[in-house]
Amino acid sequence: MHKITISMYKFKLILFAVVFTHVSLFAQDLNSISPAQLSKLTPEQKELYKQYMATKSGQTIKANTKQENVQLEPRKLYKPENGMNDEYADNDSLFSKYEKQWQEEVDAKKLKVYGSQLFKNNKLTFEPNLNIPTPTNYLLGAYDELLIDLSGLYEASFKLKVSPEGTVRIPNIGPVKVGGLTIEAATRQIKSQLSGIYTGLSSGETHLNVSLGNIRSIKVTIVGEATRPGTYTLPSLASAFNALYACGGPNDIGSMRSIKVIRRAKVIATIDIYKLLTKGVIDNNVILQDEDVIQIEPYQIRTSVVGEVKRKGIYEVISNETLSDVIQYAGGFTGNAYGQKVSIVRNLDNQKSMVDVSAADYANFKLMAGDSIQIPQVNDKFNNRVYVTGSVYRPGAFALEDNGSLKKLIEKADGVKEDAYLKMAYLFRQSNNSVPSIINFNLNDILLGRTADLSLQKNDSIYIPSFYEYRQKQTVSIWGAVNKPDTYPLEENLSVKDLIFKAKGFTELALTDSIELIREIKDPAALKNSNQRTLVFKVSMDKNMNFTQNSLDMKLENGDQVVVRTIPGHEIIRMVRVEGEVMMPGSYSVNNKSERISDVINRAGGFNQFAYTSGAYLIRYEKLTGIEKLIKQKIIDVAKNQVKDSKNIDAATFKTAGLNTLSGNANVVDSINEKLSGAKTIEKKLAANESLVGIDLKQIMQNPHGSKDLLLEDGDVLYIPRKMETVRVLGEVLFPTYVQYESGTSLMSYIGSAGGFSENARRSKVFVLYANGKAKTATNFLGIVFYPRVKTGSQIIVPQKPVDLSSKISTMESVTILTSIATVSSIMYSVLKK
């Protein structure tokens, strides 16, 4: 017994060693695939390789069928199957609420900083307006242009530019100091200098007007957390907002609440962009001067707001602001918000904490950096809602009033309909622990006062069925030569004539004097005593749906079928086409069922002098009957399954052998693709509705109406080509081409003209496709291959050898397999020795 146990133990060790070795070899071969080899794989093969590599790295992958990439599945919160509090039964579960909050935290990372789009809006430029009157507090500087205009007793005008020293030179007066002065002060200075020459200025007889012409440029430096910090050249009328727009505004960490304008080492203004965004007030938008500095500091406190607010986003908070201010920045609550309590996720040390803030504390609650404010939604619970559905005039939800009862609810729904089934109605109710219950009652007794009225509770639902729900669906059918054949619902007293009227009357070809009414036998005794299962009644009518003598209308029963047949012997017009080298090509009607190819050729005037009758063929479009369609569909389904199986087999081969052979035989992938392409081509050909019929037209015309002369079908196309002078060589030859036809030349000579056979040529299966659609393959007798005779217009087709994947083992793989065998042998020897 011990020996048997030890032997089994050794056997398991050996089996484990063998399996481990093969798995290691397979993984080694998979990991050694080069990018060049991967580029030759099909999308299905690439997907299998990616699944293997992802499984190896310990990741869970989700394949994307529309793209070639794979996506890692995100982790999901754990949800227990049961044990959940009934408190949450009417709304989302407890874990669903936590998942929603967690999702809101994730979404908060994707929110935009409030106001960040202000300086990226192409329609909002903040460009300085240069077409306004000169501001009286504007300080003149070097290179400003002054326009001096005298009018009245004296007429004169000057256009003067301020020098770097801050002066303007007035003719006949000299330099006048204006730099650093406002326009108003500069006007007084110039007037005092001009009064000595233009005496009318003092008496008011001469008027002086000083204005600004072309303005100078200034340099402003923007530092800190700007999108594009640096020194900018701006017009001297530019303001702080003009400079902020030029630099792109604050960057991702730049503050929008504390932007400082520094002049001569002193802060002269602090800009809060939120005042513009929320109140439309551009505060502290000072006119800049040369060498001013704008400093954008990093933000101090930012909070995110998600949930039921009008404007979700990330908001910057300054020291004196509270939760109420942030809610106001977010546009306030939406109509679905529960505004009495707000939840805040706060970072504390190395973990998060939840803080609940009531509405009374909004104005006093101070926020901290990283706070996430979550505005909840109003619960879907109702404290006074009841439902009534079914056979009432106004089904829906209604308010439950004090002492609400069933009768009052039905009155609100405008009463029950005529088809209401009053003997059985249902009350669906949830108890305090949310366990559903159902109560059935006789509504008719309650409405008549025979039974006490039902008192209703919130969330009660009343369902009043219709008696049609308890009846089997009853239908009748009409088929054949009517304008609208179909199945119709059975109505009371519906007759044969009524059903024909519903079907829009007879067609032109209807045989109205032999209408059949087919009825099922439903009598159990009749079914037991006879093999007959249906009854057939004959009805005779005229085209105007009037009954003829000795024929009466009949009332229909459930399941009846009316059949209106067509006039015997009628057929639609059938057409064929004759194309090519005939005297009168075109379309011709098939006059009778015995018309043949020779008949239509004679009607087309016969052949012309260029006709090549040996190459004529017939194209026939299939018009299948019901059973023929079914058979063909089965064949197509088999072809589709073969394509699918080929994909699966090749995928399996790819996983177990195809990838192994890639290191030395990359052409295996190409052969797999060729197999799949060939299978798909077969499937498409089977699905096509046209077929090529090979005919011997020369013999047909010599022996009209003989065995070779085919009967014509609707849609046939007879093509007589022009005489051909070439032979085409296709398939596995070195140079597929056209070769001039020469009488008596053998098939091998034509293949030689195409360069001869390739290495993959299957010589024993060469066949010739003649111009008339017939094909003839090579034959083999005692090892000697006899090739078919070639005619003008033929195609010589050389098929390919089948690819055997099992024999495609490279040298490297052979060495690997031998190494594995040696390793397994050493393990087996060690185990057996012990």
Short mmCIF file of C-alpha atoms in Angstrom, two decimals, residues 467-474 490 492:
data_model
loop_
_atom_site.label_atom_id
_atom_site.label_comp_id
_atom_site.label_asym_id
_atom_site.label_seq_id
_atom_site.Cartn_x
_atom_site.Cartn_y
_atom_site.Cartn_z
CA PHE A 467 -62.57 42.17 -18.37
CA TYR A 468 -60.73 42.01 -21.74
CA GLU A 469 -57.68 40.87 -19.79
CA TYR A 470 -59.54 37.70 -18.85
CA ARG A 471 -60.58 36.91 -22.43
CA GLN A 472 -58.50 35.04 -24.95
CA LYS A 473 -57.30 37.22 -27.78
CA GLN A 474 -59.63 36.55 -30.70
CA LEU A 490 -62.47 39.59 -34.10
CA GLU A 492 -68.87 40.99 -32.50
#
